Amino acid sequence: MVVMVNRDFYGNGKLVKPSDLTLGSCRPGQQTTDSTVVFDNSLQECGNLLQMTPDWLIYNSNLRYTPTSSRNVPIIRSNSAVVPVQCFYPRHGNVSSNAIKPTWTPFSTTVTSEERLAFSLQLMTTDFSSPSSVLVFQLGEKLYIEASLDIQNHVPMLLFVDRCVATITPDMDSRPSYDIISNNGCMMDSMEEDSSSVFVSPRPQANKLRFMVDAFRFTDSAASTIYITCTLRAADINQTPDPMNKACSYNKASSSWASVEGSSGICQCCTTRNCATAASQRTQWGSFSGRQRGIGKRDVGSHIEKHGTATLGPILVTGSKSNQVTGAGTLQASRMTAEREPLQLWVLVAIGSVSSVVVAVTLTVAGKCLLKRFSYKESV
């Protein structure tokens, strides 16, 4: 694992000390320069945690910045930070010996190649032109997310996002949790008053679906990292949009739902939050029990679905942008307090004004008394 850190850590021109940076339990390496701090360590070092998913080996670590004073003074002029670092290694892939190079393609390899479906979630740049390397966001910014289906040699299929839930751990069943998308493709977060979350229309390809979500943090947790886990589904390429196969966003200006494909009528169940349809229709398009069907030969016209989950994170969400945000946040909080309690503020101002007048009058009377006393003594 090689991690390179710009010493201009906050982008404000002030270089951090290499000794203030750690990667897990490891200190910077000898490759550190005047402008870059370099960590070069084994994946099993630094206290890295190994996480296994059906498709990936994930090594998790944290880059920590802990500022210290330079001359034994009891102050610091920068904020500490924790940046999650992850290394992903695929658990599945074709390998072969260099000594044997067959000129034919084994049947088992062909079948696996035709049937393999890989679901994924990815953070994108603002124009969705390329993957984003940013994992740190501020409140008020947007997360640009692309769900995709890598069909490889499989027949074309249509991707749907049935549900997306946010948690503070990779476990989508943990608490606290927040449903961003639910009810088979309803962008429930778009109904919130302070949200502008939406599905992007039109979709770029049948096997891709894009959406934007406003960054947020959990109020009942001190953790500032979130994970977004989505239940994804690959349906027949000729699937007609309906209440069970949709991507709907709420428009607060018109108080109505809009669908990426099909009429807005298929989104009405998002309001009642009951998009389940008759058992016959559910059976027609495959079971939704979550149990994946076994791999087998599949024709173009078959009505078979595939389900999978994909997790995005950890995503670090902060309420500040630079070292000066602490003061700005305090100022904003003071302004909010003043706005919420104007009566108390005016009462305090009035009391202070009256007290000032009383003190001034008292000092004036006392001064006149002293002058009279001094004048009396001089005359005597």
GROMACS .gro file of C-alpha atoms in nm:
model
  380
    1MET     CA    1   0.000   0.000   0.000
    2VAL     CA    2   0.152   0.329  -0.113
    3VAL     CA    3  -0.022   0.646   0.006
    4MET     CA    4   0.107   0.988  -0.099
    5VAL     CA    5  -0.014   1.293   0.095
    6ASN     CA    6   0.029   1.653  -0.019
    7ARG     CA    7   0.183   1.851   0.267
    8ASP     CA    8  -0.047   2.139   0.169
    9PHE     CA    9  -0.313   1.922   0.331
   10TYR     CA   10  -0.592   2.181   0.347
   11GLY     CA   11  -0.498   2.368   0.029
   12ASN     CA   12  -0.433   2.692   0.218
   13GLY     CA   13  -0.057   2.714   0.153
   14LYS     CA   14   0.039   2.598   0.504
   15LEU     CA   15   0.245   2.279   0.503
   16VAL     CA   16   0.175   2.018   0.768
   17LYS     CA   17   0.455   1.843   0.955
   18PRO     CA   18   0.516   1.484   0.838
   19SER     CA   19   0.536   1.375   1.202
   20ASP     CA   20   0.173   1.484   1.249
   21LEU     CA   21   0.052   1.229   0.991
   22THR     CA   22  -0.001   0.857   1.051
   23LEU     CA   23  -0.148   0.578   0.840
   24GLY     CA   24  -0.307   0.344   1.091
   25SER     CA   25  -0.019   0.281   1.333
   26CYS     CA   26   0.254   0.352   1.075
   27ARG     CA   27   0.469   0.663   1.046
   28PRO     CA   28   0.579   0.823   0.717
   29GLY     CA   29   0.852   0.647   0.518
   30GLN     CA   30   1.192   0.762   0.401
   31GLN     CA   31   1.054   0.858   0.058
   32THR     CA   32   0.894   1.170   0.213
   33THR     CA   33   0.993   1.493   0.036
   34ASP     CA   34   0.952   1.864   0.104
   35SER     CA   35   0.610   1.864  -0.065
   36THR     CA   36   0.480   1.507  -0.025
   37VAL     CA   37   0.449   1.266   0.266
   38VAL     CA   38   0.480   0.903   0.152
   39PHE     CA   39   0.363   0.586   0.328
   40ASP     CA   40   0.489   0.258   0.179
   41ASN     CA   41   0.377  -0.038   0.388
   42SER     CA   42   0.257  -0.395   0.358
   43LEU     CA   43  -0.118  -0.453   0.356
   44GLN     CA   44  -0.082  -0.659   0.674
   45GLU     CA   45   0.097  -0.378   0.859
   46CYS     CA   46  -0.027  -0.062   1.029
   47GLY     CA   47  -0.321  -0.241   1.192
   48ASN     CA   48  -0.519  -0.257   0.866
   49LEU     CA   49  -0.853  -0.436   0.889
   50LEU     CA   50  -0.948  -0.694   0.628
   51GLN     CA   51  -1.308  -0.701   0.508
   52MET     CA   52  -1.439  -0.971   0.274
   53THR     CA   53  -1.741  -0.939   0.045
   54PRO     CA   54  -1.863  -1.187  -0.216
   55ASP     CA   55  -1.658  -1.004  -0.482
   56TRP     CA   56  -1.381  -0.815  -0.303
   57LEU     CA   57  -1.102  -0.827  -0.045
   58ILE     CA   58  -1.096  -0.482   0.115
   59TYR     CA   59  -0.811  -0.356   0.334
   60ASN     CA   60  -0.927  -0.064   0.551
   61SER     CA   61  -0.709   0.197   0.718
   62ASN     CA   62  -0.730   0.560   0.831
   63LEU     CA   63  -0.498   0.846   0.745
   64ARG     CA   64  -0.491   1.067   1.055
   65TYR     CA   65  -0.366   1.422   1.085
   66THR     CA   66  -0.308   1.531   1.446
   67PRO     CA   67  -0.155   1.880   1.459
   68THR     CA   68   0.095   1.956   1.736
   69SER     CA   69   0.239   2.287   1.853
   70SER     CA   70   0.582   2.378   1.719
   71ARG     CA   71   0.734   2.556   2.021
   72ASN     CA   72   0.569   2.399   2.323
   73VAL     CA   73   0.290   2.657   2.321
   74PRO     CA   74  -0.061   2.549   2.427
   75ILE     CA   75  -0.230   2.640   2.098
   76ILE     CA   76  -0.265   2.496   1.749
   77ARG     CA   77  -0.380   2.666   1.431
   78SER     CA   78  -0.525   2.380   1.230
   79ASN     CA   79  -0.794   2.113   1.266
   80SER     CA   80  -0.731   1.742   1.298
   81ALA     CA   81  -0.867   1.513   1.027
   82VAL     CA   82  -0.934   1.146   0.958
   83VAL     CA   83  -0.941   1.024   0.595
   84PRO     CA   84  -1.052   0.664   0.525
   85VAL     CA   85  -0.821   0.467   0.296
   86GLN     CA   86  -0.928   0.144   0.125
   87CYS     CA   87  -0.757  -0.102  -0.109
   88PHE     CA   88  -0.983  -0.327  -0.318
   89TYR     CA   89  -0.876  -0.662  -0.462
   90PRO     CA   90  -1.117  -0.873  -0.673
   91ARG     CA   91  -1.181  -1.223  -0.543
   92HIS     CA   92  -1.281  -1.364  -0.881
   93GLY     CA   93  -1.088  -1.381  -1.207
   94ASN     CA   94  -0.938  -1.611  -1.465
   95VAL     CA   95  -0.579  -1.725  -1.405
   96SER     CA   96  -0.365  -1.963  -1.608
   97SER     CA   97  -0.013  -2.102  -1.618
   98ASN     CA   98   0.235  -1.953  -1.862
   99ALA     CA   99   0.346  -2.304  -1.952
  100ILE     CA  100   0.006  -2.397  -2.095
  101LYS     CA  101  -0.156  -2.176  -2.357
  102PRO     CA  102  -0.459  -2.355  -2.501
  103THR     CA  103  -0.578  -2.250  -2.844
  104TRP     CA  104  -0.941  -2.323  -2.759
  105THR     CA  105  -1.179  -2.167  -2.509
  106PRO     CA  106  -1.298  -2.416  -2.244
  107PHE     CA  107  -1.677  -2.461  -2.232
  108SER     CA  108  -1.695  -2.383  -1.859
  109THR     CA  109  -1.515  -2.053  -1.914
  110THR     CA  110  -1.755  -1.959  -2.193
  111VAL     CA  111  -2.064  -2.027  -1.983
  112THR     CA  112  -1.928  -1.832  -1.688
  113SER     CA  113  -1.839  -1.541  -1.913
  114GLU     CA  114  -2.186  -1.533  -2.065
  115GLU     CA  115  -2.365  -1.551  -1.731
  116ARG     CA  116  -2.153  -1.322  -1.513
  117LEU     CA  117  -2.332  -1.009  -1.395
  118ALA     CA  118  -2.143  -0.760  -1.181
  119PHE     CA  119  -2.336  -0.483  -1.000
  120SER     CA  120  -2.151  -0.172  -0.883
  121LEU     CA  121  -2.192   0.174  -0.734
  122GLN     CA  122  -1.948   0.453  -0.805
  123LEU     CA  123  -1.902   0.817  -0.707
  124MET     CA  124  -1.870   1.032  -1.019
  125THR     CA  125  -1.760   1.383  -1.107
  126THR     CA  126  -2.025   1.654  -1.133
  127ASP     CA  127  -2.077   1.591  -1.506
  128PHE     CA  128  -2.065   1.209  -1.468
  129SER     CA  129  -1.777   1.202  -1.718
  130SER     CA  130  -1.542   0.997  -1.498
  131PRO     CA  131  -1.515   0.837  -1.153
  132SER     CA  132  -1.445   1.079  -0.870
  133SER     CA  133  -1.151   1.028  -0.636
  134VAL     CA  134  -1.309   1.249  -0.369
  135LEU     CA  135  -1.449   1.073  -0.062
  136VAL     CA  136  -1.480   1.381   0.160
  137PHE     CA  137  -1.786   1.606   0.124
  138GLN     CA  138  -1.937   1.903   0.304
  139LEU     CA  139  -2.295   1.947   0.406
  140GLY     CA  140  -2.467   2.123   0.118
  141GLU     CA  141  -2.269   1.944  -0.153
  142LYS     CA  142  -2.407   1.672  -0.379
  143LEU     CA  143  -2.305   1.310  -0.421
  144TYR     CA  144  -2.312   1.209  -0.788
  145ILE     CA  145  -2.371   0.834  -0.797
  146GLU     CA  146  -2.380   0.592  -1.088
  147ALA     CA  147  -2.522   0.241  -1.053
  148SER     CA  148  -2.406   0.011  -1.328
  149LEU     CA  149  -2.429  -0.346  -1.445
  150ASP     CA  150  -2.130  -0.508  -1.613
  151ILE     CA  151  -2.295  -0.763  -1.838
  152GLN     CA  152  -1.971  -0.863  -2.020
  153ASN     CA  153  -2.084  -1.126  -2.275
  154HIS     CA  154  -2.431  -1.154  -2.128
  155VAL     CA  155  -2.736  -1.053  -2.327
  156PRO     CA  156  -2.838  -0.685  -2.274
  157MET     CA  157  -3.039  -0.620  -1.959
  158LEU     CA  158  -3.207  -0.319  -1.797
  159LEU     CA  159  -3.082  -0.198  -1.457
  160PHE     CA  160  -3.310  -0.080  -1.175
  161VAL     CA  161  -3.227   0.052  -0.828
  162ASP     CA  162  -3.490  -0.091  -0.594
  163ARG     CA  163  -3.353   0.043  -0.266
  164CYS     CA  164  -3.061   0.246  -0.125
  165VAL     CA  165  -3.004   0.275   0.250
  166ALA     CA  166  -2.746   0.486   0.433
  167THR     CA  167  -2.577   0.360   0.751
  168ILE     CA  168  -2.268   0.440   0.954
  169THR     CA  169  -2.132   0.086   0.910
  170PRO     CA  170  -2.107  -0.139   0.601
  171ASP     CA  171  -2.398  -0.348   0.739
  172MET     CA  172  -2.714  -0.223   0.568
  173ASP     CA  173  -2.926  -0.371   0.849
  174SER     CA  174  -2.748  -0.173   1.121
  175ARG     CA  175  -2.893   0.126   1.305
  176PRO     CA  176  -2.923   0.416   1.259
  177SER     CA  177  -3.026   0.393   0.895
  178TYR     CA  178  -3.193   0.616   0.638
  179ASP     CA  179  -3.376   0.505   0.323
  180ILE     CA  180  -3.268   0.721   0.030
  181ILE     CA  181  -3.449   0.505  -0.227
  182SER     CA  182  -3.718   0.248  -0.145
  183ASN     CA  183  -4.043   0.097  -0.273
  184ASN     CA  184  -3.886  -0.035  -0.593
  185GLY     CA  185  -3.726   0.282  -0.724
  186CYS     CA  186  -3.887   0.572  -0.532
  187MET     CA  187  -3.641   0.850  -0.447
  188MET     CA  188  -3.789   0.907  -0.101
  189ASP     CA  189  -3.516   1.154  -0.007
  190SER     CA  190  -3.644   1.393  -0.277
  191MET     CA  191  -3.957   1.449  -0.066
  192GLU     CA  192  -3.759   1.608   0.218
  193GLU     CA  193  -3.791   1.985   0.241
  194ASP     CA  194  -3.416   2.056   0.229
  195SER     CA  195  -3.335   1.796  -0.038
  196SER     CA  196  -3.284   1.825  -0.413
  197SER     CA  197  -3.202   1.457  -0.467
  198VAL     CA  198  -3.315   1.325  -0.804
  199PHE     CA  199  -3.269   1.050  -1.061
  200VAL     CA  200  -3.087   1.176  -1.371
  201SER     CA  201  -3.299   1.155  -1.685
  202PRO     CA  202  -3.254   1.015  -1.939
  203ARG     CA  203  -3.040   0.721  -1.835
  204PRO     CA  204  -2.714   0.701  -2.037
  205GLN     CA  205  -2.743   0.329  -2.113
  206ALA     CA  206  -2.982   0.047  -2.034
  207ASN     CA  207  -2.732  -0.103  -1.787
  208LYS     CA  208  -2.667   0.227  -1.605
  209LEU     CA  209  -2.875   0.452  -1.381
  210ARG     CA  210  -2.756   0.780  -1.229
  211PHE     CA  211  -2.882   0.985  -0.936
  212MET     CA  212  -2.776   1.278  -0.719
  213VAL     CA  213  -2.809   1.293  -0.340
  214ASP     CA  214  -2.749   1.589  -0.107
  215ALA     CA  215  -2.477   1.513   0.148
  216PHE     CA  216  -2.600   1.454   0.503
  217ARG     CA  217  -2.494   1.330   0.846
  218PHE     CA  218  -2.679   1.130   1.111
  219THR     CA  219  -2.799   1.349   1.397
  220ASP     CA  220  -2.784   1.079   1.665
  221SER     CA  221  -2.428   0.968   1.592
  222ALA     CA  222  -2.093   1.135   1.639
  223ALA     CA  223  -1.953   0.942   1.341
  224SER     CA  224  -1.914   1.150   1.027
  225THR     CA  225  -1.874   0.859   0.785
  226ILE     CA  226  -2.163   0.700   0.598
  227TYR     CA  227  -2.205   0.394   0.380
  228ILE     CA  228  -2.466   0.373   0.103
  229THR     CA  229  -2.580   0.022   0.014
  230CYS     CA  230  -2.813  -0.031  -0.280
  231THR     CA  231  -3.020  -0.328  -0.390
  232LEU     CA  232  -2.982  -0.347  -0.767
  233ARG     CA  233  -3.177  -0.553  -1.018
  234ALA     CA  234  -3.119  -0.656  -1.378
  235ALA     CA  235  -3.443  -0.703  -1.570
  236ASP     CA  236  -3.533  -0.799  -1.924
  237ILE     CA  237  -3.419  -0.537  -2.174
  238ASN     CA  238  -3.777  -0.513  -2.304
  239GLN     CA  239  -3.927  -0.458  -1.959
  240THR     CA  240  -4.213  -0.207  -1.970
  241PRO     CA  241  -4.202   0.058  -1.693
  242ASP     CA  242  -4.458  -0.012  -1.420
  243PRO     CA  243  -4.491   0.035  -1.041
  244MET     CA  244  -4.244  -0.248  -0.981
  245ASN     CA  245  -3.994  -0.136  -1.249
  246LYS     CA  246  -3.930   0.234  -1.224
  247ALA     CA  247  -3.701   0.520  -1.120
  248CYS     CA  248  -3.910   0.805  -0.973
  249SER     CA  249  -3.822   1.144  -0.823
  250TYR     CA  250  -4.048   1.391  -0.641
  251ASN     CA  251  -4.085   1.745  -0.771
  252LYS     CA  252  -4.173   1.971  -0.479
  253ALA     CA  253  -4.254   2.267  -0.706
  254SER     CA  254  -4.537   2.077  -0.875
  255SER     CA  255  -4.604   1.836  -0.586
  256SER     CA  256  -4.582   1.544  -0.825
  257TRP     CA  257  -4.367   1.246  -0.913
  258ALA     CA  258  -4.171   1.208  -1.238
  259SER     CA  259  -4.030   0.888  -1.385
  260VAL     CA  260  -3.709   0.842  -1.581
  261GLU     CA  261  -3.905   0.617  -1.818
  262GLY     CA  262  -4.277   0.576  -1.871
  263SER     CA  263  -4.563   0.788  -1.747
  264SER     CA  264  -4.571   0.956  -1.406
  265GLY     CA  265  -4.868   0.739  -1.316
  266ILE     CA  266  -4.639   0.448  -1.230
  267CYS     CA  267  -4.492   0.663  -0.949
  268GLN     CA  268  -4.817   0.729  -0.760
  269CYS     CA  269  -4.754   0.434  -0.533
  270CYS     CA  270  -4.447   0.618  -0.398
  271THR     CA  271  -4.681   0.847  -0.203
  272THR     CA  272  -4.876   0.560  -0.050
  273ARG     CA  273  -4.552   0.362  -0.015
  274ASN     CA  274  -4.721   0.047  -0.135
  275CYS     CA  275  -4.585  -0.050  -0.475
  276ALA     CA  276  -4.644  -0.423  -0.442
  277THR     CA  277  -4.845  -0.561  -0.732
  278ALA     CA  278  -5.045  -0.878  -0.790
  279ALA     CA  279  -4.863  -1.206  -0.742
  280SER     CA  280  -4.915  -1.297  -1.105
  281GLN     CA  281  -4.716  -0.998  -1.227
  282ARG     CA  282  -4.443  -1.061  -0.972
  283THR     CA  283  -4.418  -1.422  -1.087
  284GLN     CA  284  -4.404  -1.317  -1.452
  285TRP     CA  285  -4.084  -1.123  -1.397
  286GLY     CA  286  -3.917  -1.360  -1.153
  287SER     CA  287  -3.903  -1.408  -0.780
  288PHE     CA  288  -3.799  -1.114  -0.564
  289SER     CA  289  -3.714  -1.319  -0.259
  290GLY     CA  290  -3.350  -1.217  -0.282
  291ARG     CA  291  -3.237  -1.574  -0.354
  292GLN     CA  292  -3.023  -1.568  -0.668
  293ARG     CA  293  -3.095  -1.826  -0.934
  294GLY     CA  294  -2.825  -2.068  -1.034
  295ILE     CA  295  -2.610  -2.001  -1.337
  296GLY     CA  296  -2.750  -2.149  -1.656
  297LYS     CA  297  -2.786  -2.090  -2.026
  298ARG     CA  298  -3.009  -1.791  -2.092
  299ASP     CA  299  -3.188  -1.685  -2.411
  300VAL     CA  300  -3.247  -1.328  -2.525
  301GLY     CA  301  -3.621  -1.343  -2.471
  302SER     CA  302  -3.622  -1.502  -2.126
  303HIS     CA  303  -3.794  -1.315  -1.841
  304ILE     CA  304  -3.536  -1.380  -1.570
  305GLU     CA  305  -3.405  -1.124  -1.323
  306LYS     CA  306  -3.081  -1.105  -1.133
  307HIS     CA  307  -3.041  -0.928  -0.799
  308GLY     CA  308  -2.735  -0.796  -0.624
  309THR     CA  309  -2.614  -0.541  -0.373
  310ALA     CA  310  -2.336  -0.285  -0.395
  311THR     CA  311  -2.192  -0.062  -0.123
  312LEU     CA  312  -2.040   0.283  -0.154
  313GLY     CA  313  -1.818   0.411   0.124
  314PRO     CA  314  -1.698   0.504   0.365
  315ILE     CA  315  -1.787   0.860   0.267
  316LEU     CA  316  -1.664   1.130   0.505
  317VAL     CA  317  -1.914   1.415   0.552
  318THR     CA  318  -1.802   1.729   0.732
  319GLY     CA  319  -1.966   2.057   0.815
  320SER     CA  320  -1.658   2.265   0.735
  321LYS     CA  321  -1.425   2.341   0.446
  322SER     CA  322  -1.098   2.472   0.587
  323ASN     CA  323  -0.915   2.546   0.906
  324GLN     CA  324  -1.121   2.860   0.957
  325VAL     CA  325  -1.452   2.681   0.959
  326THR     CA  326  -1.460   2.636   1.335
  327GLY     CA  327  -1.487   3.010   1.390
  328ALA     CA  328  -1.731   3.046   1.105
  329GLY     CA  329  -1.943   2.766   1.248
  330THR     CA  330  -1.947   2.935   1.587
  331LEU     CA  331  -2.045   3.263   1.425
  332GLN     CA  332  -2.323   3.093   1.232
  333ALA     CA  333  -2.449   2.924   1.548
  334SER     CA  334  -2.447   3.261   1.726
  335ARG     CA  335  -2.647   3.414   1.443
  336MET     CA  336  -2.896   3.130   1.456
  337THR     CA  337  -2.934   3.174   1.830
  338ALA     CA  338  -2.989   3.546   1.785
  339GLU     CA  339  -3.252   3.483   1.518
  340ARG     CA  340  -3.434   3.222   1.724
  341GLU     CA  341  -3.433   3.424   2.046
  342PRO     CA  342  -3.462   3.792   1.946
  343LEU     CA  343  -3.680   3.874   2.247
  344GLN     CA  344  -3.419   3.757   2.496
  345LEU     CA  345  -3.150   3.953   2.313
  346TRP     CA  346  -3.347   4.280   2.326
  347VAL     CA  347  -3.424   4.222   2.693
  348LEU     CA  348  -3.053   4.185   2.765
  349VAL     CA  349  -2.975   4.498   2.564
  350ALA     CA  350  -3.242   4.696   2.752
  351ILE     CA  351  -3.117   4.576   3.092
  352GLY     CA  352  -2.761   4.666   2.994
  353SER     CA  353  -2.867   5.015   2.883
  354VAL     CA  354  -3.062   5.086   3.203
  355SER     CA  355  -2.771   4.960   3.413
  356SER     CA  356  -2.533   5.191   3.227
  357VAL     CA  357  -2.758   5.492   3.292
  358VAL     CA  358  -2.788   5.408   3.664
  359VAL     CA  359  -2.411   5.371   3.696
  360ALA     CA  360  -2.352   5.701   3.516
  361VAL     CA  361  -2.597   5.890   3.738
  362THR     CA  362  -2.446   5.738   4.053
  363LEU     CA  363  -2.093   5.839   3.950
  364THR     CA  364  -2.210   6.194   3.868
  365VAL     CA  365  -2.377   6.241   4.210
  366ALA     CA  366  -2.076   6.096   4.389
  367GLY     CA  367  -1.843   6.328   4.199
  368LYS     CA  368  -2.047   6.639   4.294
  369CYS     CA  369  -2.049   6.536   4.660
  370LEU     CA  370  -1.669   6.497   4.662
  371LEU     CA  371  -1.621   6.838   4.497
  372LYS     CA  372  -1.844   7.006   4.757
  373ARG     CA  373  -1.649   6.837   5.037
  374PHE     CA  374  -1.314   6.951   4.899
  375SER     CA  375  -1.446   7.304   4.847
  376TYR     CA  376  -1.573   7.316   5.209
  377LYS     CA  377  -1.237   7.202   5.347
  378GLU     CA  378  -1.048   7.469   5.149
  379SER     CA  379  -1.278   7.744   5.274
  380VAL     CA  380  -1.235   7.635   5.635
   0.00000   0.00000   0.00000
